[in-house]
CSV table of C-alpha atoms in Angstrom, one decimal:
chain,number,residue,atom,x,y,z
A,26,UNK,CA,-7.6,-104.0,-1.1
A,27,UNK,CA,-8.0,-102.3,2.3
A,28,UNK,CA,-9.6,-104.6,4.9
A,29,UNK,CA,-12.6,-103.1,6.6
A,30,UNK,CA,-12.5,-102.8,10.4
A,31,UNK,CA,-13.7,-105.9,12.1
A,32,UNK,CA,-15.7,-106.5,15.3
A,33,UNK,CA,-12.4,-106.9,17.1
A,34,UNK,CA,-11.6,-103.3,16.3
A,35,UNK,CA,-14.5,-102.0,18.3
A,36,UNK,CA,-13.6,-99.9,21.3
A,37,UNK,CA,-12.5,-101.7,24.5
A,38,UNK,CA,-11.5,-100.4,27.9
A,39,UNK,CA,-8.3,-98.5,28.3
A,40,UNK,CA,-5.4,-100.9,29.0
A,41,UNK,CA,-6.8,-103.6,26.8
A,42,UNK,CA,-6.3,-101.9,23.5
A,43,UNK,CA,-3.3,-103.4,21.7
A,44,UNK,CA,-0.4,-101.2,20.4
A,45,UNK,CA,-0.6,-101.4,16.7
A,46,UNK,CA,2.0,-100.7,14.0
A,47,UNK,CA,1.8,-97.6,11.7
A,48,UNK,CA,0.7,-99.9,8.8
A,49,UNK,CA,-2.1,-101.5,10.7
A,50,UNK,CA,-3.3,-98.1,12.0
A,51,UNK,CA,-3.4,-96.8,8.5
A,52,UNK,CA,-5.4,-99.8,7.3
A,53,UNK,CA,-7.8,-99.3,10.2
A,54,UNK,CA,-8.4,-95.6,9.4
A,55,UNK,CA,-8.8,-96.2,5.7
A,56,UNK,CA,-11.2,-99.1,6.3
A,57,UNK,CA,-13.3,-96.9,8.5
A,58,UNK,CA,-13.3,-94.2,5.9
A,59,UNK,CA,-14.3,-96.6,3.2
A,60,UNK,CA,-17.4,-97.8,5.1
A,61,UNK,CA,-18.4,-94.4,6.5
A,62,UNK,CA,-18.0,-92.6,3.1
A,63,UNK,CA,-20.6,-94.9,1.5
A,64,UNK,CA,-22.9,-92.3,3.0
A,65,UNK,CA,-21.2,-89.8,0.7
A,66,UNK,CA,-21.7,-92.1,-2.3
A,67,UNK,CA,-25.4,-92.3,-1.5
A,68,UNK,CA,-25.5,-88.6,-1.2
A,69,UNK,CA,-24.0,-88.3,-4.7
A,70,UNK,CA,-26.1,-91.0,-6.3
A,71,UNK,CA,-29.4,-89.8,-5.0
A,72,UNK,CA,-28.7,-86.2,-6.1
A,73,UNK,CA,-27.2,-87.1,-9.5
A,74,UNK,CA,-29.7,-89.8,-10.6
A,75,UNK,CA,-32.6,-87.4,-11.0
A,76,UNK,CA,-30.9,-85.8,-14.0
A,77,UNK,CA,-31.4,-89.0,-16.1
A,78,UNK,CA,-34.8,-89.9,-14.6
A,79,UNK,CA,-36.4,-86.4,-15.2
A,80,UNK,CA,-36.8,-86.6,-19.0
A,81,UNK,CA,-38.8,-89.8,-18.6
A,82,UNK,CA,-40.7,-88.7,-15.5
A,83,UNK,CA,-41.7,-85.6,-17.4
A,84,UNK,CA,-43.4,-87.7,-20.0
A,85,UNK,CA,-44.8,-90.3,-17.5
A,86,UNK,CA,-46.3,-87.7,-15.1
A,87,UNK,CA,-46.8,-84.8,-17.6
A,88,UNK,CA,-44.5,-82.5,-15.7
A,89,UNK,CA,-44.1,-78.8,-16.3
A,90,UNK,CA,-40.8,-77.0,-15.7
A,91,UNK,CA,-42.1,-76.1,-12.2
A,92,UNK,CA,-43.1,-79.7,-11.6
A,93,UNK,CA,-39.5,-80.8,-12.5
A,94,UNK,CA,-38.2,-78.3,-10.0
A,95,UNK,CA,-40.6,-79.5,-7.3
A,96,UNK,CA,-39.6,-83.1,-7.7
A,97,UNK,CA,-35.9,-82.3,-7.8
A,98,UNK,CA,-36.0,-79.9,-4.9
A,99,UNK,CA,-38.2,-82.1,-2.6
A,100,UNK,CA,-35.1,-84.2,-1.8
A,101,UNK,CA,-33.2,-81.0,-1.0
A,102,UNK,CA,-35.7,-79.5,1.4
A,103,UNK,CA,-35.8,-82.9,3.2
A,104,UNK,CA,-32.0,-82.7,3.2
A,105,UNK,CA,-32.1,-79.3,4.9
A,106,UNK,CA,-34.1,-80.6,7.8
A,107,UNK,CA,-32.1,-83.8,7.8
A,108,UNK,CA,-28.8,-81.9,8.2
A,109,UNK,CA,-30.2,-79.9,11.1
A,110,UNK,CA,-31.5,-83.0,12.8
A,111,UNK,CA,-28.4,-85.0,11.9
A,112,UNK,CA,-26.0,-82.5,13.6
A,113,UNK,CA,-28.0,-82.5,16.8
A,114,UNK,CA,-28.5,-86.3,16.7
A,115,UNK,CA,-24.8,-86.9,16.2
A,116,UNK,CA,-24.0,-84.9,19.4
A,117,UNK,CA,-26.5,-86.9,21.4
A,118,UNK,CA,-26.4,-90.4,20.0
A,119,UNK,CA,-22.9,-90.4,18.6
A,120,UNK,CA,-21.6,-90.1,15.0
A,121,UNK,CA,-21.8,-93.9,14.3
A,122,UNK,CA,-25.3,-94.5,15.7
A,123,UNK,CA,-26.6,-91.5,13.8
A,124,UNK,CA,-25.2,-92.8,10.5
A,125,UNK,CA,-27.0,-96.1,11.3
A,126,UNK,CA,-30.3,-94.3,11.4
A,127,UNK,CA,-29.4,-92.5,8.1
A,128,UNK,CA,-28.6,-95.8,6.5
A,129,UNK,CA,-32.1,-97.3,7.4
A,130,UNK,CA,-33.8,-94.2,6.0
A,131,UNK,CA,-31.7,-94.4,2.8
A,132,UNK,CA,-33.0,-97.9,2.2
A,133,UNK,CA,-36.7,-97.1,2.9
A,134,UNK,CA,-36.5,-93.9,0.8
A,135,UNK,CA,-34.9,-95.4,-2.2
A,136,UNK,CA,-37.5,-98.1,-2.4
A,137,UNK,CA,-40.4,-95.6,-1.9
A,138,UNK,CA,-39.1,-93.3,-4.7
A,139,UNK,CA,-38.7,-96.2,-7.1
A,140,UNK,CA,-42.3,-97.4,-6.5
A,141,UNK,CA,-44.0,-93.9,-6.5
A,142,UNK,CA,-47.4,-94.2,-8.3
A,143,UNK,CA,-48.0,-90.4,-8.4
A,144,UNK,CA,-46.4,-87.0,-8.2
A,145,UNK,CA,-47.5,-86.3,-4.6
A,146,UNK,CA,-46.2,-89.7,-3.5
A,147,UNK,CA,-42.9,-89.1,-5.4
A,148,UNK,CA,-42.5,-85.7,-3.8
A,149,UNK,CA,-43.1,-87.1,-0.3
A,150,UNK,CA,-40.8,-90.1,-0.9
A,151,UNK,CA,-38.0,-87.8,-2.1
A,152,UNK,CA,-38.5,-85.6,0.9
A,153,UNK,CA,-38.0,-88.7,3.2
A,154,UNK,CA,-34.9,-89.7,1.2
A,155,UNK,CA,-33.6,-86.2,1.6
A,156,UNK,CA,-33.7,-86.6,5.4
A,157,UNK,CA,-31.1,-89.4,5.0
A,158,UNK,CA,-29.0,-87.4,2.5
A,159,UNK,CA,-29.0,-84.3,4.7
A,160,UNK,CA,-28.1,-86.1,7.9
A,161,UNK,CA,-25.3,-88.1,6.1
A,162,UNK,CA,-23.9,-84.9,4.6
A,163,UNK,CA,-23.3,-83.6,8.1
A,164,UNK,CA,-22.4,-86.7,10.0
A,165,UNK,CA,-20.0,-88.4,7.6
A,166,UNK,CA,-17.4,-85.5,7.3
A,167,UNK,CA,-17.8,-84.9,11.0
A,168,UNK,CA,-17.0,-88.5,11.8
A,169,UNK,CA,-14.0,-88.6,9.5
A,170,UNK,CA,-12.6,-85.3,10.7
A,171,UNK,CA,-12.7,-86.5,14.3
A,172,UNK,CA,-11.2,-89.9,13.8
A,173,UNK,CA,-8.4,-88.8,11.4
A,174,UNK,CA,-4.9,-87.8,12.6
A,175,UNK,CA,-4.1,-84.2,11.8
A,176,UNK,CA,-1.6,-84.9,9.1
A,177,UNK,CA,-4.1,-86.8,6.9
A,178,UNK,CA,-7.3,-85.2,8.0
A,179,UNK,CA,-7.7,-83.1,4.9
A,180,UNK,CA,-7.3,-86.1,2.6
A,181,UNK,CA,-9.5,-88.3,4.7
A,182,UNK,CA,-12.4,-85.9,4.9
A,183,UNK,CA,-12.0,-85.0,1.3
A,184,UNK,CA,-12.4,-88.7,0.6
A,185,UNK,CA,-16.0,-88.2,1.4
A,186,UNK,CA,-16.2,-85.5,-1.3
A,187,UNK,CA,-14.6,-88.1,-3.7
A,188,UNK,CA,-17.3,-90.6,-2.8
A,189,UNK,CA,-20.0,-88.0,-3.4
A,190,UNK,CA,-18.8,-87.3,-6.9
A,191,UNK,CA,-18.2,-91.0,-7.5
A,192,UNK,CA,-21.8,-91.7,-6.6
A,193,UNK,CA,-22.9,-89.0,-9.1
A,194,UNK,CA,-20.7,-90.6,-11.8
A,195,UNK,CA,-22.2,-94.0,-11.0
A,196,UNK,CA,-25.7,-92.5,-11.3
A,197,UNK,CA,-24.8,-91.0,-14.7
A,198,UNK,CA,-23.4,-94.3,-16.0
A,199,UNK,CA,-26.5,-96.2,-14.8
A,200,UNK,CA,-28.8,-93.5,-16.3
A,201,UNK,CA,-27.0,-93.9,-19.7
A,202,UNK,CA,-27.5,-97.6,-19.7
A,203,UNK,CA,-31.1,-97.7,-18.5
A,204,UNK,CA,-32.2,-94.8,-20.7
A,205,UNK,CA,-32.3,-97.2,-23.6
A,206,UNK,CA,-35.2,-98.9,-21.8
A,207,UNK,CA,-36.6,-95.8,-20.2
A,208,UNK,CA,-36.2,-97.6,-16.9
A,209,UNK,CA,-36.3,-94.6,-14.7
A,210,UNK,CA,-37.7,-96.5,-11.7
A,211,UNK,CA,-34.7,-98.8,-11.7
A,212,UNK,CA,-32.4,-95.7,-11.9
A,213,UNK,CA,-33.9,-94.4,-8.7
A,214,UNK,CA,-34.3,-97.8,-6.8
A,215,UNK,CA,-30.8,-99.1,-7.3
A,216,UNK,CA,-29.7,-96.7,-4.5
A,217,UNK,CA,-31.0,-99.2,-2.0
A,218,UNK,CA,-28.1,-101.6,-2.7
A,219,UNK,CA,-25.2,-99.3,-1.3
A,220,UNK,CA,-27.6,-98.2,1.4
A,221,UNK,CA,-27.8,-101.8,2.7
A,222,UNK,CA,-23.9,-102.0,2.5
A,223,UNK,CA,-23.6,-98.9,4.6
A,224,UNK,CA,-26.1,-100.1,7.2
A,225,UNK,CA,-24.3,-103.5,7.6
A,226,UNK,CA,-20.8,-102.0,7.6
A,227,UNK,CA,-21.6,-99.5,10.3
A,228,UNK,CA,-22.0,-102.3,12.8
A,229,UNK,CA,-18.3,-102.8,12.6
A,230,UNK,CA,-17.2,-99.2,13.2
A,231,UNK,CA,-16.3,-97.5,16.5
A,232,UNK,CA,-17.4,-94.0,17.4
A,233,UNK,CA,-14.9,-91.1,17.4
A,234,UNK,CA,-12.5,-90.4,20.3
A,235,UNK,CA,-13.8,-86.9,20.6
A,236,UNK,CA,-17.4,-87.9,21.0
A,237,UNK,CA,-16.4,-90.6,23.6
A,238,UNK,CA,-14.6,-87.9,25.5
A,239,UNK,CA,-17.5,-85.5,25.3
A,240,UNK,CA,-19.5,-88.2,27.1
A,241,UNK,CA,-16.8,-88.9,29.7
A,242,UNK,CA,-15.9,-92.3,28.2
A,243,UNK,CA,-12.2,-92.0,28.3
A,244,UNK,CA,-11.3,-95.7,28.1
A,245,UNK,CA,-13.2,-96.1,24.8
A,246,UNK,CA,-11.6,-92.9,23.4
A,247,UNK,CA,-8.1,-94.2,24.3
A,248,UNK,CA,-8.8,-97.5,22.7
A,249,UNK,CA,-9.7,-95.9,19.4
A,250,UNK,CA,-6.7,-93.5,19.5
A,251,UNK,CA,-4.4,-96.5,20.1
A,252,UNK,CA,-5.6,-97.8,16.7
A,253,UNK,CA,-5.2,-94.5,14.8
A,254,UNK,CA,-2.0,-92.9,16.3
A,255,UNK,CA,1.5,-94.0,17.3
A,256,UNK,CA,1.5,-95.1,20.9
A,257,UNK,CA,3.7,-92.2,22.0
A,258,UNK,CA,1.2,-89.7,20.8
A,259,UNK,CA,-2.0,-91.1,22.4
A,260,UNK,CA,-1.6,-89.6,25.8
A,261,UNK,CA,-0.9,-86.1,24.4
A,262,UNK,CA,-3.9,-86.4,22.1
A,263,UNK,CA,-6.2,-87.5,25.0
A,264,UNK,CA,-4.9,-84.5,27.0
A,265,UNK,CA,-5.7,-82.1,24.2
A,266,UNK,CA,-9.2,-83.4,23.8
A,267,UNK,CA,-9.8,-83.4,27.6
A,268,UNK,CA,-8.5,-79.8,27.9
A,269,UNK,CA,-10.9,-78.7,25.2
A,270,UNK,CA,-13.8,-80.6,26.8
A,271,UNK,CA,-13.0,-79.1,30.2
A,272,UNK,CA,-13.0,-75.6,28.8
A,273,UNK,CA,-16.4,-76.2,27.4
A,274,UNK,CA,-17.7,-77.9,30.5
A,275,UNK,CA,-16.5,-75.1,32.7
A,276,UNK,CA,-18.5,-72.6,30.6
A,277,UNK,CA,-21.7,-74.4,31.9
A,278,UNK,CA,-23.7,-73.5,28.9
A,279,UNK,CA,-25.9,-75.6,26.6
A,280,UNK,CA,-25.0,-75.9,22.9
A,281,UNK,CA,-27.6,-73.4,21.8
A,282,UNK,CA,-26.4,-70.9,24.4
A,283,UNK,CA,-22.8,-71.5,23.3
A,284,UNK,CA,-23.7,-70.3,19.8
A,285,UNK,CA,-24.4,-66.9,21.2
A,286,UNK,CA,-20.7,-66.5,22.3
A,287,UNK,CA,-19.3,-63.8,20.0
A,288,UNK,CA,-16.4,-65.8,18.6
A,289,UNK,CA,-18.5,-68.9,18.1
A,290,UNK,CA,-21.3,-66.9,16.5
A,291,UNK,CA,-18.8,-65.3,14.1
A,292,UNK,CA,-17.5,-68.8,13.1
A,293,UNK,CA,-21.0,-69.9,12.5
A,294,UNK,CA,-21.8,-67.0,10.3
A,295,UNK,CA,-18.6,-67.7,8.3
A,296,UNK,CA,-19.6,-71.3,8.0
A,297,UNK,CA,-23.1,-70.3,6.8
A,298,UNK,CA,-21.5,-67.9,4.3
A,299,UNK,CA,-19.3,-70.7,2.9
A,300,UNK,CA,-22.3,-72.9,2.6
A,301,UNK,CA,-24.1,-70.3,0.6
A,302,UNK,CA,-21.0,-69.7,-1.6
A,303,UNK,CA,-20.9,-73.4,-2.5
A,304,UNK,CA,-24.5,-73.4,-3.7
A,305,UNK,CA,-25.1,-70.0,-5.4
A,306,UNK,CA,-22.2,-70.6,-7.8
A,307,UNK,CA,-24.1,-73.1,-9.9
A,308,UNK,CA,-22.7,-76.5,-9.3
A,309,UNK,CA,-26.0,-78.3,-8.6
A,310,UNK,CA,-27.7,-76.6,-11.6
A,311,UNK,CA,-25.2,-78.6,-13.7
A,312,UNK,CA,-25.5,-81.8,-11.6
A,313,UNK,CA,-29.3,-82.0,-11.6
A,314,UNK,CA,-30.0,-80.5,-15.0
A,315,UNK,CA,-27.0,-81.2,-17.3
A,316,UNK,CA,-29.2,-83.2,-19.8
A,317,UNK,CA,-31.8,-80.5,-19.8
A,318,UNK,CA,-29.1,-77.9,-20.5
A,319,UNK,CA,-27.7,-80.0,-23.3
A,320,UNK,CA,-31.1,-80.5,-24.8
A,321,UNK,CA,-31.3,-76.7,-25.3
A,322,UNK,CA,-28.3,-77.0,-27.7
A,323,UNK,CA,-30.1,-79.5,-29.9
A,324,UNK,CA,-28.9,-82.9,-28.6
A,325,UNK,CA,-31.4,-85.8,-28.3
A,326,UNK,CA,-32.5,-87.1,-24.9
A,327,UNK,CA,-30.3,-90.3,-24.9
A,328,UNK,CA,-27.3,-88.4,-26.3
A,329,UNK,CA,-27.7,-85.7,-23.6
A,330,UNK,CA,-27.9,-88.3,-20.8
A,331,UNK,CA,-24.9,-90.1,-22.1
A,332,UNK,CA,-22.9,-86.9,-22.6
A,333,UNK,CA,-23.5,-86.1,-18.9
A,334,UNK,CA,-21.1,-89.0,-18.0
A,335,UNK,CA,-18.2,-86.5,-18.9
A,336,UNK,CA,-19.4,-84.2,-16.1
A,337,UNK,CA,-19.4,-87.0,-13.6
A,338,UNK,CA,-16.0,-88.3,-14.7
A,339,UNK,CA,-14.2,-85.0,-14.5
A,340,UNK,CA,-15.8,-84.5,-11.1
A,341,UNK,CA,-14.1,-87.7,-9.8
A,342,UNK,CA,-10.8,-86.8,-11.3
A,343,UNK,CA,-10.8,-83.2,-10.1
A,344,UNK,CA,-11.8,-84.2,-6.6
A,345,UNK,CA,-9.0,-86.7,-6.5
A,346,UNK,CA,-6.6,-83.9,-7.5
A,347,UNK,CA,-8.1,-81.7,-4.9
A,348,UNK,CA,-7.6,-84.4,-2.2
A,349,UNK,CA,-3.9,-84.6,-3.1
A,350,UNK,CA,-3.4,-80.8,-2.8
A,351,UNK,CA,-5.6,-79.8,0.1
A,352,UNK,CA,-3.1,-80.6,2.8
A,353,UNK,CA,-0.2,-79.1,0.9
A,354,UNK,CA,-1.7,-75.9,-0.6
A,355,UNK,CA,-4.2,-75.1,2.2
A,356,UNK,CA,-7.9,-74.6,2.3
A,357,UNK,CA,-8.1,-70.8,1.7
A,358,UNK,CA,-5.9,-70.6,-1.4
A,359,UNK,CA,-7.8,-73.5,-3.0
A,360,UNK,CA,-11.1,-71.6,-2.6
A,361,UNK,CA,-9.6,-68.4,-4.1
A,362,UNK,CA,-8.0,-70.1,-7.2
A,363,UNK,CA,-11.1,-72.3,-7.8
A,364,UNK,CA,-13.6,-69.4,-7.7
A,365,UNK,CA,-11.4,-67.5,-10.2
A,366,UNK,CA,-11.4,-70.4,-12.6
A,367,UNK,CA,-15.2,-70.9,-12.1
A,368,UNK,CA,-15.9,-67.2,-13.0
A,369,UNK,CA,-14.1,-67.4,-16.3
A,370,UNK,CA,-15.7,-70.8,-17.1
A,371,UNK,CA,-19.2,-69.5,-16.5
A,372,UNK,CA,-18.6,-66.3,-18.5
A,373,UNK,CA,-17.5,-68.4,-21.5
A,374,UNK,CA,-20.4,-70.9,-21.0
A,375,UNK,CA,-23.0,-68.1,-21.0
A,376,UNK,CA,-21.5,-66.7,-24.2
A,377,UNK,CA,-21.6,-70.1,-25.9
A,378,UNK,CA,-25.4,-70.1,-25.9
A,379,UNK,CA,-25.4,-67.2,-28.3
A,380,UNK,CA,-23.9,-69.4,-31.0
A,381,UNK,CA,-26.1,-71.1,-33.6
A,382,UNK,CA,-27.3,-74.6,-32.6
A,383,UNK,CA,-25.0,-77.4,-34.0
A,384,UNK,CA,-23.3,-80.5,-32.8
A,385,UNK,CA,-20.1,-78.5,-32.4
A,386,UNK,CA,-21.8,-76.0,-30.1
A,387,UNK,CA,-23.3,-78.9,-28.1
A,388,UNK,CA,-19.8,-80.3,-27.5
A,389,UNK,CA,-18.5,-76.8,-26.7
A,390,UNK,CA,-21.2,-76.3,-24.1
A,391,UNK,CA,-20.4,-79.8,-22.6
A,392,UNK,CA,-16.6,-78.9,-22.6
A,393,UNK,CA,-17.2,-75.6,-20.8
A,394,UNK,CA,-19.5,-77.4,-18.2
A,395,UNK,CA,-16.7,-79.9,-17.7
A,396,UNK,CA,-14.1,-77.2,-17.2
A,397,UNK,CA,-16.3,-75.4,-14.7
A,398,UNK,CA,-16.9,-78.7,-12.8
A,399,UNK,CA,-13.1,-79.3,-12.8
A,400,UNK,CA,-12.5,-76.0,-11.0
A,401,UNK,CA,-15.5,-76.5,-8.7
A,402,UNK,CA,-14.9,-80.0,-7.5
A,403,UNK,CA,-11.1,-79.7,-7.1
A,404,UNK,CA,-11.3,-76.6,-5.0
A,405,UNK,CA,-14.5,-75.1,-3.7
A,406,UNK,CA,-16.5,-78.3,-3.1
A,407,UNK,CA,-13.6,-80.1,-1.4
A,408,UNK,CA,-12.5,-77.0,0.6
A,409,UNK,CA,-16.0,-76.0,1.9
A,410,UNK,CA,-16.9,-79.5,3.2
A,411,UNK,CA,-13.5,-79.8,4.9
A,412,UNK,CA,-13.7,-76.4,6.6
A,413,UNK,CA,-17.2,-77.0,7.9
A,414,UNK,CA,-16.0,-80.3,9.5
A,415,UNK,CA,-12.9,-78.6,11.1
A,416,UNK,CA,-13.8,-75.0,12.1
A,417,UNK,CA,-16.3,-75.4,15.0
A,418,UNK,CA,-15.5,-76.1,18.7
A,419,UNK,CA,-16.2,-79.6,20.0
A,420,UNK,CA,-19.2,-78.7,22.2
A,421,UNK,CA,-21.2,-77.3,19.3
A,422,UNK,CA,-19.5,-79.0,16.3
A,423,UNK,CA,-22.5,-81.2,15.4
A,424,UNK,CA,-25.0,-78.5,16.0
A,425,UNK,CA,-23.1,-75.7,14.2
A,426,UNK,CA,-22.2,-77.8,11.2
A,427,UNK,CA,-25.8,-79.0,11.0
A,428,UNK,CA,-27.0,-75.4,11.0
A,429,UNK,CA,-24.5,-74.4,8.3
A,430,UNK,CA,-25.4,-77.4,6.1
A,431,UNK,CA,-29.1,-76.7,6.7
A,432,UNK,CA,-28.6,-73.3,5.0
A,433,UNK,CA,-26.6,-75.0,2.3
A,434,UNK,CA,-29.5,-77.4,1.5
A,435,UNK,CA,-32.1,-74.5,1.7
A,436,UNK,CA,-30.1,-72.6,-0.9
A,437,UNK,CA,-29.6,-75.8,-2.9
A,438,UNK,CA,-33.4,-76.2,-2.8
A,439,UNK,CA,-34.0,-72.7,-4.1
A,440,UNK,CA,-31.6,-73.2,-7.0
A,441,UNK,CA,-33.1,-76.6,-8.0
A,442,UNK,CA,-36.6,-75.2,-7.8
A,443,UNK,CA,-36.0,-72.0,-9.7
A,444,UNK,CA,-33.3,-73.1,-12.2
A,445,UNK,CA,-35.7,-74.8,-14.7
A,446,UNK,CA,-38.1,-71.8,-14.6
A,447,UNK,CA,-35.2,-69.3,-14.9
A,448,UNK,CA,-33.7,-71.3,-17.8
A,449,UNK,CA,-37.0,-71.2,-19.7
A,450,UNK,CA,-37.7,-67.5,-18.9
A,451,UNK,CA,-34.3,-65.8,-19.2
A,452,UNK,CA,-32.4,-68.3,-21.3
A,453,UNK,CA,-29.2,-70.3,-20.6
A,454,UNK,CA,-26.8,-67.4,-21.3
A,455,UNK,CA,-28.3,-65.0,-18.7
A,456,UNK,CA,-28.7,-67.8,-16.2
A,457,UNK,CA,-25.0,-68.8,-16.3
A,458,UNK,CA,-23.8,-65.2,-16.3
A,459,UNK,CA,-25.8,-64.8,-13.0
A,460,UNK,CA,-23.9,-67.7,-11.6
A,461,UNK,CA,-20.6,-66.1,-12.8
A,462,UNK,CA,-21.6,-62.9,-10.9
A,463,UNK,CA,-22.2,-65.0,-7.8
A,464,UNK,CA,-18.7,-66.4,-8.2
A,465,UNK,CA,-17.2,-62.9,-8.1
A,466,UNK,CA,-19.1,-62.0,-4.9
A,467,UNK,CA,-18.1,-65.4,-3.4
A,468,UNK,CA,-14.4,-64.7,-4.2
A,469,UNK,CA,-14.6,-61.4,-2.3
A,470,UNK,CA,-16.2,-63.2,0.7
A,471,UNK,CA,-13.6,-66.0,0.8
A,472,UNK,CA,-10.6,-63.6,0.6
A,473,UNK,CA,-12.0,-61.7,3.5
A,474,UNK,CA,-13.4,-64.4,5.8
A,475,UNK,CA,-12.4,-68.0,5.0
A,476,UNK,CA,-10.0,-69.4,7.7
A,477,UNK,CA,-7.0,-71.5,7.1
A,478,UNK,CA,-7.0,-74.8,9.1
A,479,UNK,CA,-4.2,-76.8,7.4
A,480,UNK,CA,-2.2,-79.2,9.5
A,481,UNK,CA,-3.5,-78.4,13.0
A,482,UNK,CA,-5.1,-80.7,15.6
A,483,UNK,CA,-8.7,-79.8,16.0
A,484,UNK,CA,-8.2,-78.7,19.6
A,485,UNK,CA,-5.2,-76.5,18.7
A,486,UNK,CA,-7.3,-75.2,15.8
A,487,UNK,CA,-10.1,-74.3,18.2
A,488,UNK,CA,-7.7,-72.3,20.3
A,489,UNK,CA,-6.3,-70.4,17.3
A,490,UNK,CA,-9.8,-69.6,15.9
A,491,UNK,CA,-11.0,-68.4,19.3
A,492,UNK,CA,-8.0,-65.9,19.4
A,493,UNK,CA,-8.5,-64.8,15.8
A,494,UNK,CA,-12.2,-64.2,16.2
A,495,UNK,CA,-11.6,-62.2,19.4
A,496,UNK,CA,-9.3,-59.9,17.6
A,497,UNK,CA,-11.4,-59.6,14.4
């Protein structure tokens, strides 16, 4: 097992930080990632668990299709505002301290959702929980991208994506077990346990060198770098970060004004486009409503909830494969190949709903959902989160990523709210063909605008993207 960072690993003043071996540096980085990415696991659990709880909540509260959409999407609109606030908060308070706030809200939100006595209380509690989900969705990949050495940054940030889908798989497994007792409140409330682990673990983490440098705290930045890089590379890395910080400081603009700079604005629009692409292609319709989709094929409630485990399992495996490829293949090719596979999968999935209901058709639908999720999680989901964490300049990184993820959650909210209604009104075939058409449009967008960020230091990447945008 990888040892977590200890209090002795906290930043100290320059000159006091020990020179560490490559092995110890790797253990330190992976330990940091393991603790920080619990936020990703909570993100996954809290978004995935509702799929198993909804059938029982529908009976308990007498929900309509619109009511299901409202309860599901309440978390997502909270996440939209949480992502916007989280990006700004991470720039002011630091990545670590902002994650601490998110951990506290995770704990309170999970308990409130589990105890909700009515639909309005449930909606309000899920909105609060969404604030934590949204802020963690911005801060965790941002934290990991800034603390990771360039040669492993893709794998380390993608580890957060692996934790998200692992959290969803855990939710599906717990749902399948607790469904036998219709214990939907326990499904929702168990999220408090990893939230406590995140909150405690964060006290042992340092902040990122780039955030320390943005506040002029060079000694603390150096101390963290000496635990993550070979000693010979520390001074060069500090110089790169300082040069990027000096360029931004000399501009003498606030973060909001900086977003008006043409090349930064163009990057922000590309980031927002990538966020929309990730959501309009249907992934969260499957994550939130897989049992409901399978119920339309004739499966019983408990069987549909249990079958959803396959969706979670393939998501974990596919994300692990994506992690292993992202630093070799590159971000942009992964997006293009993934969207191509997703288009074909959704076309076949829509066609399968025209077959007569039977056990075989139920398993065919499940198999095509699994195929779609394999393409999605290995490529698009992994690639978009990584690009959003890499592509913005230091001065506006938290704000710009927060804005892009805000749009992501708003679109997610719209999909979750309207999917049950669309499913009932137009049918599953038309619904999934519409997602397939969205994949085609997304493929065109990514081929035209998605940048390639593989293997570059964040400061060097900023310089290249600045030049590329200026000549676009």
